Amino acid sequence: MQPVLTDLIPALPEIFLAVAALALLMLGVFSGKNGTRLVSGLSVVALVATSVLLFRQEGYDVAFSGLFITDGFAVFSKLLVLLGTGLSIIIAQNFIAREDMDRFEYPVLMLLATVGMMMMVSANDLLTLYVGLELQSLSLYVIAAFRRDSAKSTEAGLKYFVLGALSSGMLLYGISLIYGFAGTTNFITIAQVLQAGPASLGVIVGLVFVAAGLAFKISAVPFHMWTPDVYEGAPTPVTAFFAVAPKVAAICLFIRVLEGPFGSLLPQWRQVIEFCSVASMVVGSLAAIRQSNIKRLMAYSSIANIGYALVGVAAGTADGVQAVLIYMAIYLVMTVGTFAIIIGMRQKGKAVEEIADLAGLSKTNPMLALALAVFMFSMAGVPPAAGFFGKLLVFMAAWKAGLYPLSIIMALTSGISLYYYLKVCKVSWFDDVKEPLDRPAAGLSWVVTATALVVFPVALVIGTPVLNSAAAAAASLFH
Amino acid sequence: MADWPILSLTTFLPSIGALLILLVRGEEQAVARNAKAIALATSLLTFIVSLFILVKFDPSSAGFQLVEEHSWIPALGIQYLRGIDGVSVWFVLASTFLTPVCVLASWDSIEKRVKEFMMSLLLLETMLVGMFTALDFILFYIFFEGVLLPMFLMIGVWGGPGRIYAAYKFFIYTFIGSVLMLLAIVAMYLQVGTMDMRVMLDHTFDPSMQKILWLAFFAAFAVKTPMWPFHTWLPFAHVEAPTAGSVMLAGVMLKMGGYGLIRANLQMLPIGSATYTNLVFVMSVVAIIYTSLVALAQTDMKKMIAYSSVAHMGYVSMGIFSANAQGLDGAMFQMLSHTVVSAALFLCIGVVYNRLHTREIARYGGMAHNMPKYAVVFMLFMLASVGLPGTSGFVGEFLSMLGAYEANTWVGLFASTGLVFGAAYMLLLYRKLFYGKLEKPDVIAMPDLNAKEILYFAPLVAIVIMMGVYPKSFSSVYAASLDHILSHHREALAAEGLTPPVANPASAFVPAANAGTLSAHPATSETPGTEPAAEPSTPEMPAEAPAQSEPKADASPDAGH
């Protein structure tokens, strides 16, 4: 029994969260109609407890015969995922109660998706990667279609499922190719094999398929088609969740795969990443200009943001990884804040999601308008908001790695994307009130205030310790 | 009082005022009143505090003073590093001086959302002071960009009918320029390993790299200055902005460009500067002539002053990159003069705009009859803008032209035509507004300047005359710093085997040396002196210019002895 027990300890946070999710499922079943609030609250508690368990983990550990790994990188990314999920559950509270989604399965599914994401970032084998990814994806398909009686939501779920299944197929095909040509699925062994001699064409083709599958999950162009539709169709709290936690998890997984087993193929995969990055930045910033629905706008904005993050990935250095981690952390905070505002957009009790509905927000609710401006300027990368520092880090890493054209494209596209972020500010500050928005629920206001304060000015003060831990996390990948 | 962080205090005092205003609650009228009172009190207090900067500043030292250094983000080499030298000290004071003036000027003219307006104004002051005193490049960039946010709101919320287009154009134009600067900053950081501007000033960058970096910085500052052909955002921003916005924009924000050109382009990248001198000269001369002509054709007075700003900033860029003592002195003085004069002119426009709510020149006329005080004030600033001797405008334009003349005779020649055009449009404007028959009933009904307006015009009038008759009181503050910049510039060029445009370090403000050195200059400067001699129309020019210049160059410092 002894070896098995030592295997369990590195995976303790995941095991705890999985058990907690199942326990909450039982609790939900037995507590009847009013159970959702309780289950949601306890889910947040479970997430906090999981983060405490994560904090206690330190150092490098491999478990389950090399299938599962914990290191600084995994801990940092898992904390981000947990933070994203926790905030998403909190901001969903009021919405699911009002929009007839008041079912306890909602938080439980989110917890299960989180377990999947945690498995993903701890994957040390192509099989763990696949299993974690599927656990996450299956939960997400269900959540996307959670509002069963809404055609839009069902359509979003179906679209996400069909395209997701296709990408999983590509991923599996890539994995099988890699297994066939490298003879193993374990990351460490693959790295050794690839370092030993020149990579065969099969491995490279396999890698491209794996990259395509993962690019679908982070919605990088040209695998982004599902994003605007799913973002628009899914219930807003679900969109908020989609925009943060799975994105963070998938890009961390992406980094782990590329830098770990395929680190020696950097020149090969860099081209793929560079292409996706440039395409995402350009499409994300240009397509967003014409959007009138704020959720679609956020979808394109997230595509552009992923493009910027991929610039850091393409650098292929510890600096680049550190930059991406910081970038995703800042992205998570400001996206949650923005979605908290979007979830709170109601006119006479009815949810609205057009940008034009924000008109005159600065007159009816100046604080909310100020917070929205902070988020928008931060996303555009205007200093002194935190988003600027995220961009700066990525930028520096790319420049240092000699990716000059990529950095310049990044600078120019962030100038273009400024236009649509300004549009949101313009509507909320300069336009006259047409139909005032209702005052958002207290929980939402708290999340908005807290995240806005983090974006500016708290991030300026706590920057150094976060940077240092991200640097340590990145270094653990390059030991 | 020995070591208190006076620069940080000056920077963040207005922000504290803005926070206080944020907390003001209650009835709308009362909120507006209190917000105005807090804004005025804070900005006056900030101005008084900033005067201590001037007191504590040692003009004889060329280095950075009152330095505040704290570690901030060591992982990226970013520090909280502040300090001033002779170049920046006046701009700090200009910001702190113009803010209370703007508060007074918007006292009655801003009617909606007074609270937010005053907050924006105070935040703008924070950003401006912060930018001029930042010695860490990222800190500099943060404040440089941070300026856009309050200004965007000021134009967009309180501006005229086309405010939204103007606000967008202003923001996106300047943002894209600055992003290129960020690229250059990152590239320099990776070379030097710190964001400390003092280290970068001493570091000699690789010549081929300098040429690229120079262009990136130039993109940011040329948009900000603004230089032709990047000036198109300025007329829109000015026309749509409320009076206070125009005053801050023309008075201080345009100087961010000039300051950056001196600090980053000239000081850090001497080889780049030498390479592109002719480019700047062409752009400056086109700006001076072309925008003066455009100004001549305007029917909107704010637009006319806006174009005249572009022309005046043309003298600044020309002076800076002539890279000699006269030119640089002149550029600095021209910037200071333009700060006061253009701010005052926009305030003057604000006076009649508040009364009649139109900026159409044709809607006015004959105001000299019913508004004599206003006519006198306007005339003084108009003449200062034209560059009449005895006003601040003269010293700057004259010196920068002298500098340009030494560097390149043709540039000096063409730039001098701008003086004529400048006089033409300003006098025309004055004639249309103040002379002729006073026949429009609503113009007749306008009252003359009230006490509040006199209160904020009085110091401006005093400064303009003071700068005109006793320029040394202003120039002595930055003389040492400019000398240092120039000698450093020359050394850097000499080390690369490039001869600087002018070999003579004599300062225009050293009267004893003037008579001899000035007349000798056209001969010593290699290329420009000989080329124009072939042209039939120019032979008298080299002879004439020094002859003219001697008494004047002497006259200005004489007043100081």
PDB file of N, CA and C in Angstrom, chain B residues 27-96:
ATOM      1  N   GLU B  27     -26.311  67.530  -2.598  1.00  0.00           N
ATOM      2  CA  GLU B  27     -27.100  68.182  -3.634  1.00  0.00           C
ATOM      3  C   GLU B  27     -26.174  68.637  -4.761  1.00  0.00           C
ATOM      4  N   GLU B  28     -26.701  68.682  -5.985  1.00  0.00           N
ATOM      5  CA  GLU B  28     -25.827  68.910  -7.124  1.00  0.00           C
ATOM      6  C   GLU B  28     -25.129  70.266  -7.066  1.00  0.00           C
ATOM      7  N   GLN B  29     -25.879  71.297  -6.727  1.00  0.00           N
ATOM      8  CA  GLN B  29     -25.302  72.636  -6.648  1.00  0.00           C
ATOM      9  C   GLN B  29     -24.173  72.687  -5.622  1.00  0.00           C
ATOM     10  N   ALA B  30     -24.453  72.128  -4.460  1.00  0.00           N
ATOM     11  CA  ALA B  30     -23.466  72.160  -3.379  1.00  0.00           C
ATOM     12  C   ALA B  30     -22.228  71.361  -3.767  1.00  0.00           C
ATOM     13  N   VAL B  31     -22.459  70.221  -4.421  1.00  0.00           N
ATOM     14  CA  VAL B  31     -21.338  69.384  -4.850  1.00  0.00           C
ATOM     15  C   VAL B  31     -20.454  70.170  -5.800  1.00  0.00           C
ATOM     16  N   ALA B  32     -21.084  70.854  -6.765  1.00  0.00           N
ATOM     17  CA  ALA B  32     -20.312  71.602  -7.750  1.00  0.00           C
ATOM     18  C   ALA B  32     -19.490  72.674  -7.061  1.00  0.00           C
ATOM     19  N   ARG B  33     -20.114  73.369  -6.126  1.00  0.00           N
ATOM     20  CA  ARG B  33     -19.420  74.454  -5.429  1.00  0.00           C
ATOM     21  C   ARG B  33     -18.231  73.896  -4.653  1.00  0.00           C
ATOM     22  N   ASN B  34     -18.494  72.839  -3.898  1.00  0.00           N
ATOM     23  CA  ASN B  34     -17.409  72.278  -3.086  1.00  0.00           C
ATOM     24  C   ASN B  34     -16.292  71.720  -3.964  1.00  0.00           C
ATOM     25  N   ALA B  35     -16.682  71.079  -5.051  1.00  0.00           N
ATOM     26  CA  ALA B  35     -15.659  70.501  -5.935  1.00  0.00           C
ATOM     27  C   ALA B  35     -14.746  71.591  -6.464  1.00  0.00           C
ATOM     28  N   LYS B  36     -15.365  72.716  -6.872  1.00  0.00           N
ATOM     29  CA  LYS B  36     -14.562  73.820  -7.384  1.00  0.00           C
ATOM     30  C   LYS B  36     -13.645  74.359  -6.299  1.00  0.00           C
ATOM     31  N   ALA B  37     -14.205  74.509  -5.092  1.00  0.00           N
ATOM     32  CA  ALA B  37     -13.397  75.054  -3.997  1.00  0.00           C
ATOM     33  C   ALA B  37     -12.217  74.136  -3.693  1.00  0.00           C
ATOM     34  N   ILE B  38     -12.491  72.831  -3.635  1.00  0.00           N
ATOM     35  CA  ILE B  38     -11.399  71.886  -3.331  1.00  0.00           C
ATOM     36  C   ILE B  38     -10.357  71.930  -4.436  1.00  0.00           C
ATOM     37  N   ALA B  39     -10.839  71.961  -5.684  1.00  0.00           N
ATOM     38  CA  ALA B  39      -9.889  71.962  -6.809  1.00  0.00           C
ATOM     39  C   ALA B  39      -9.000  73.194  -6.762  1.00  0.00           C
ATOM     40  N   LEU B  40      -9.617  74.343  -6.486  1.00  0.00           N
ATOM     41  CA  LEU B  40      -8.826  75.577  -6.449  1.00  0.00           C
ATOM     42  C   LEU B  40      -7.821  75.515  -5.302  1.00  0.00           C
ATOM     43  N   ALA B  41      -8.294  75.091  -4.134  1.00  0.00           N
ATOM     44  CA  ALA B  41      -7.403  75.045  -2.970  1.00  0.00           C
ATOM     45  C   ALA B  41      -6.243  74.097  -3.225  1.00  0.00           C
ATOM     46  N   THR B  42      -6.562  72.905  -3.749  1.00  0.00           N
ATOM     47  CA  THR B  42      -5.485  71.926  -3.973  1.00  0.00           C
ATOM     48  C   THR B  42      -4.498  72.425  -5.004  1.00  0.00           C
ATOM     49  N   SER B  43      -5.029  72.998  -6.081  1.00  0.00           N
ATOM     50  CA  SER B  43      -4.098  73.394  -7.141  1.00  0.00           C
ATOM     51  C   SER B  43      -3.242  74.573  -6.688  1.00  0.00           C
ATOM     52  N   LEU B  44      -3.822  75.471  -5.887  1.00  0.00           N
ATOM     53  CA  LEU B  44      -3.007  76.577  -5.373  1.00  0.00           C
ATOM     54  C   LEU B  44      -1.945  76.057  -4.413  1.00  0.00           C
ATOM     55  N   LEU B  45      -2.354  75.141  -3.555  1.00  0.00           N
ATOM     56  CA  LEU B  45      -1.403  74.562  -2.610  1.00  0.00           C
ATOM     57  C   LEU B  45      -0.275  73.869  -3.375  1.00  0.00           C
ATOM     58  N   THR B  46      -0.663  73.129  -4.431  1.00  0.00           N
ATOM     59  CA  THR B  46       0.352  72.446  -5.229  1.00  0.00           C
ATOM     60  C   THR B  46       1.310  73.448  -5.852  1.00  0.00           C
ATOM     61  N   PHE B  47       0.740  74.560  -6.312  1.00  0.00           N
ATOM     62  CA  PHE B  47       1.599  75.577  -6.924  1.00  0.00           C
ATOM     63  C   PHE B  47       2.585  76.116  -5.898  1.00  0.00           C
ATOM     64  N   ILE B  48       2.097  76.376  -4.695  1.00  0.00           N
ATOM     65  CA  ILE B  48       2.990  76.911  -3.650  1.00  0.00           C
ATOM     66  C   ILE B  48       4.081  75.884  -3.342  1.00  0.00           C
ATOM     67  N   VAL B  49       3.673  74.622  -3.226  1.00  0.00           N
ATOM     68  CA  VAL B  49       4.676  73.589  -2.951  1.00  0.00           C
ATOM     69  C   VAL B  49       5.694  73.541  -4.087  1.00  0.00           C
ATOM     70  N   SER B  50       5.193  73.672  -5.315  1.00  0.00           N
ATOM     71  CA  SER B  50       6.112  73.559  -6.452  1.00  0.00           C
ATOM     72  C   SER B  50       7.080  74.726  -6.496  1.00  0.00           C
ATOM     73  N   LEU B  51       6.694  75.853  -5.891  1.00  0.00           N
ATOM     74  CA  LEU B  51       7.638  76.975  -5.854  1.00  0.00           C
ATOM     75  C   LEU B  51       8.883  76.593  -5.049  1.00  0.00           C
ATOM     76  N   PHE B  52       8.693  75.723  -4.068  1.00  0.00           N
ATOM     77  CA  PHE B  52       9.852  75.288  -3.283  1.00  0.00           C
ATOM     78  C   PHE B  52      10.838  74.506  -4.153  1.00  0.00           C
ATOM     79  N   ILE B  53      10.315  73.851  -5.193  1.00  0.00           N
ATOM     80  CA  ILE B  53      11.224  73.159  -6.114  1.00  0.00           C
ATOM     81  C   ILE B  53      12.187  74.181  -6.706  1.00  0.00           C
ATOM     82  N   LEU B  54      11.616  75.299  -7.127  1.00  0.00           N
ATOM     83  CA  LEU B  54      12.437  76.338  -7.742  1.00  0.00           C
ATOM     84  C   LEU B  54      13.431  76.892  -6.730  1.00  0.00           C
ATOM     85  N   VAL B  55      12.965  77.039  -5.478  1.00  0.00           N
ATOM     86  CA  VAL B  55      13.845  77.581  -4.442  1.00  0.00           C
ATOM     87  C   VAL B  55      15.002  76.620  -4.187  1.00  0.00           C
ATOM     88  N   LYS B  56      14.675  75.353  -4.114  1.00  0.00           N
ATOM     89  CA  LYS B  56      15.703  74.383  -3.761  1.00  0.00           C
ATOM     90  C   LYS B  56      16.574  73.976  -4.950  1.00  0.00           C
ATOM     91  N   PHE B  57      16.123  74.321  -6.131  1.00  0.00           N
ATOM     92  CA  PHE B  57      16.867  73.917  -7.311  1.00  0.00           C
ATOM     93  C   PHE B  57      18.124  74.759  -7.445  1.00  0.00           C
ATOM     94  N   ASP B  58      19.244  74.095  -7.728  1.00  0.00           N
ATOM     95  CA  ASP B  58      20.499  74.821  -7.879  1.00  0.00           C
ATOM     96  C   ASP B  58      20.802  74.968  -9.362  1.00  0.00           C
ATOM     97  N   PRO B  59      20.631  76.169  -9.909  1.00  0.00           N
ATOM     98  CA  PRO B  59      20.762  76.325 -11.364  1.00  0.00           C
ATOM     99  C   PRO B  59      22.190  76.144 -11.859  1.00  0.00           C
ATOM    100  N   SER B  60      23.156  76.213 -10.961  1.00  0.00           N
ATOM    101  CA  SER B  60      24.537  76.113 -11.443  1.00  0.00           C
ATOM    102  C   SER B  60      24.941  74.667 -11.712  1.00  0.00           C
ATOM    103  N   SER B  61      24.132  73.732 -11.217  1.00  0.00           N
ATOM    104  CA  SER B  61      24.498  72.333 -11.413  1.00  0.00           C
ATOM    105  C   SER B  61      23.723  71.754 -12.584  1.00  0.00           C
ATOM    106  N   ALA B  62      24.401  70.973 -13.402  1.00  0.00           N
ATOM    107  CA  ALA B  62      23.752  70.460 -14.606  1.00  0.00           C
ATOM    108  C   ALA B  62      23.070  69.122 -14.376  1.00  0.00           C
ATOM    109  N   GLY B  63      23.407  68.468 -13.279  1.00  0.00           N
ATOM    110  CA  GLY B  63      22.880  67.113 -13.066  1.00  0.00           C
ATOM    111  C   GLY B  63      21.448  67.122 -12.567  1.00  0.00           C
ATOM    112  N   PHE B  64      20.936  65.918 -12.272  1.00  0.00           N
ATOM    113  CA  PHE B  64      19.584  65.804 -11.753  1.00  0.00           C
ATOM    114  C   PHE B  64      19.577  66.100 -10.264  1.00  0.00           C
ATOM    115  N   GLN B  65      18.578  66.821  -9.842  1.00  0.00           N
ATOM    116  CA  GLN B  65      18.510  67.240  -8.452  1.00  0.00           C
ATOM    117  C   GLN B  65      17.213  66.789  -7.820  1.00  0.00           C
ATOM    118  N   LEU B  66      17.178  66.910  -6.484  1.00  0.00           N
ATOM    119  CA  LEU B  66      16.007  66.517  -5.696  1.00  0.00           C
ATOM    120  C   LEU B  66      15.597  65.081  -6.039  1.00  0.00           C
ATOM    121  N   VAL B  67      16.586  64.241  -6.229  1.00  0.00           N
ATOM    122  CA  VAL B  67      16.299  62.886  -6.706  1.00  0.00           C
ATOM    123  C   VAL B  67      15.635  62.061  -5.607  1.00  0.00           C
ATOM    124  N   GLU B  68      14.591  61.349  -5.977  1.00  0.00           N
ATOM    125  CA  GLU B  68      13.934  60.416  -5.066  1.00  0.00           C
ATOM    126  C   GLU B  68      14.065  59.039  -5.694  1.00  0.00           C
ATOM    127  N   GLU B  69      14.584  58.111  -4.930  1.00  0.00           N
ATOM    128  CA  GLU B  69      14.873  56.801  -5.504  1.00  0.00           C
ATOM    129  C   GLU B  69      14.342  55.711  -4.588  1.00  0.00           C
ATOM    130  N   HIS B  70      13.423  54.920  -5.083  1.00  0.00           N
ATOM    131  CA  HIS B  70      12.919  53.795  -4.298  1.00  0.00           C
ATOM    132  C   HIS B  70      12.808  52.596  -5.218  1.00  0.00           C
ATOM    133  N   SER B  71      13.039  51.430  -4.643  1.00  0.00           N
ATOM    134  CA  SER B  71      12.923  50.233  -5.465  1.00  0.00           C
ATOM    135  C   SER B  71      11.441  49.948  -5.700  1.00  0.00           C
ATOM    136  N   TRP B  72      11.099  49.494  -6.886  1.00  0.00           N
ATOM    137  CA  TRP B  72       9.680  49.265  -7.186  1.00  0.00           C
ATOM    138  C   TRP B  72       9.486  47.854  -7.746  1.00  0.00           C
ATOM    139  N   ILE B  73       9.914  47.610  -8.969  1.00  0.00           N
ATOM    140  CA  ILE B  73       9.801  46.260  -9.531  1.00  0.00           C
ATOM    141  C   ILE B  73      11.207  45.856  -9.967  1.00  0.00           C
ATOM    142  N   PRO B  74      12.023  45.398  -9.031  1.00  0.00           N
ATOM    143  CA  PRO B  74      13.424  45.140  -9.372  1.00  0.00           C
ATOM    144  C   PRO B  74      13.584  44.105 -10.485  1.00  0.00           C
ATOM    145  N   ALA B  75      12.626  43.173 -10.585  1.00  0.00           N
ATOM    146  CA  ALA B  75      12.763  42.126 -11.591  1.00  0.00           C
ATOM    147  C   ALA B  75      12.862  42.713 -13.000  1.00  0.00           C
ATOM    148  N   LEU B  76      12.239  43.861 -13.219  1.00  0.00           N
ATOM    149  CA  LEU B  76      12.269  44.464 -14.545  1.00  0.00           C
ATOM    150  C   LEU B  76      13.163  45.696 -14.580  1.00  0.00           C
ATOM    151  N   GLY B  77      13.929  45.895 -13.510  1.00  0.00           N
ATOM    152  CA  GLY B  77      14.786  47.073 -13.482  1.00  0.00           C
ATOM    153  C   GLY B  77      13.999  48.358 -13.375  1.00  0.00           C
ATOM    154  N   ILE B  78      12.758  48.260 -12.893  1.00  0.00           N
ATOM    155  CA  ILE B  78      11.929  49.460 -12.787  1.00  0.00           C
ATOM    156  C   ILE B  78      12.033  50.014 -11.370  1.00  0.00           C
ATOM    157  N   GLN B  79      12.311  51.288 -11.294  1.00  0.00           N
ATOM    158  CA  GLN B  79      12.415  51.932  -9.997  1.00  0.00           C
ATOM    159  C   GLN B  79      11.400  53.050  -9.918  1.00  0.00           C
ATOM    160  N   TYR B  80      11.150  53.482  -8.677  1.00  0.00           N
ATOM    161  CA  TYR B  80      10.412  54.726  -8.520  1.00  0.00           C
ATOM    162  C   TYR B  80      11.471  55.801  -8.427  1.00  0.00           C
ATOM    163  N   LEU B  81      11.778  56.438  -9.542  1.00  0.00           N
ATOM    164  CA  LEU B  81      12.928  57.328  -9.611  1.00  0.00           C
ATOM    165  C   LEU B  81      12.472  58.672 -10.154  1.00  0.00           C
ATOM    166  N   ARG B  82      12.659  59.699  -9.348  1.00  0.00           N
ATOM    167  CA  ARG B  82      12.229  61.025  -9.761  1.00  0.00           C
ATOM    168  C   ARG B  82      13.391  61.996  -9.627  1.00  0.00           C
ATOM    169  N   GLY B  83      13.375  63.040 -10.382  1.00  0.00           N
ATOM    170  CA  GLY B  83      14.396  64.066 -10.266  1.00  0.00           C
ATOM    171  C   GLY B  83      14.160  65.115 -11.332  1.00  0.00           C
ATOM    172  N   ILE B  84      14.781  66.273 -11.145  1.00  0.00           N
ATOM    173  CA  ILE B  84      14.626  67.322 -12.161  1.00  0.00           C
ATOM    174  C   ILE B  84      15.984  67.879 -12.520  1.00  0.00           C
ATOM    175  N   ASP B  85      16.072  68.401 -13.713  1.00  0.00           N
ATOM    176  CA  ASP B  85      17.232  69.207 -14.066  1.00  0.00           C
ATOM    177  C   ASP B  85      16.684  70.494 -14.675  1.00  0.00           C
ATOM    178  N   GLY B  86      17.591  71.306 -15.190  1.00  0.00           N
ATOM    179  CA  GLY B  86      17.168  72.604 -15.689  1.00  0.00           C
ATOM    180  C   GLY B  86      16.121  72.525 -16.778  1.00  0.00           C
ATOM    181  N   VAL B  87      16.147  71.448 -17.566  1.00  0.00           N
ATOM    182  CA  VAL B  87      15.205  71.356 -18.679  1.00  0.00           C
ATOM    183  C   VAL B  87      13.784  71.158 -18.161  1.00  0.00           C
ATOM    184  N   SER B  88      13.650  70.355 -17.101  1.00  0.00           N
ATOM    185  CA  SER B  88      12.292  69.998 -16.695  1.00  0.00           C
ATOM    186  C   SER B  88      11.688  70.961 -15.692  1.00  0.00           C
ATOM    187  N   VAL B  89      12.524  71.712 -14.981  1.00  0.00           N
ATOM    188  CA  VAL B  89      11.983  72.433 -13.832  1.00  0.00           C
ATOM    189  C   VAL B  89      10.898  73.435 -14.219  1.00  0.00           C
ATOM    190  N   TRP B  90      11.086  74.135 -15.330  1.00  0.00           N
ATOM    191  CA  TRP B  90      10.060  75.119 -15.706  1.00  0.00           C
ATOM    192  C   TRP B  90       8.758  74.463 -16.131  1.00  0.00           C
ATOM    193  N   PHE B  91       8.868  73.283 -16.735  1.00  0.00           N
ATOM    194  CA  PHE B  91       7.636  72.631 -17.186  1.00  0.00           C
ATOM    195  C   PHE B  91       6.794  72.181 -16.003  1.00  0.00           C
ATOM    196  N   VAL B  92       7.492  71.761 -14.927  1.00  0.00           N
ATOM    197  CA  VAL B  92       6.754  71.394 -13.718  1.00  0.00           C
ATOM    198  C   VAL B  92       5.993  72.606 -13.213  1.00  0.00           C
ATOM    199  N   LEU B  93       6.703  73.736 -13.164  1.00  0.00           N
ATOM    200  CA  LEU B  93       6.042  74.940 -12.659  1.00  0.00           C
ATOM    201  C   LEU B  93       4.936  75.396 -13.591  1.00  0.00           C
ATOM    202  N   ALA B  94       5.149  75.229 -14.896  1.00  0.00           N
ATOM    203  CA  ALA B  94       4.089  75.610 -15.832  1.00  0.00           C
ATOM    204  C   ALA B  94       2.832  74.797 -15.564  1.00  0.00           C
ATOM    205  N   SER B  95       3.003  73.489 -15.307  1.00  0.00           N
ATOM    206  CA  SER B  95       1.831  72.654 -15.038  1.00  0.00           C
ATOM    207  C   SER B  95       1.130  73.109 -13.772  1.00  0.00           C
ATOM    208  N   THR B  96       1.907  73.333 -12.716  1.00  0.00           N
ATOM    209  CA  THR B  96       1.258  73.678 -11.450  1.00  0.00           C
ATOM    210  C   THR B  96       0.682  75.087 -11.511  1.00  0.00           C
TER     211      THR B  96
END
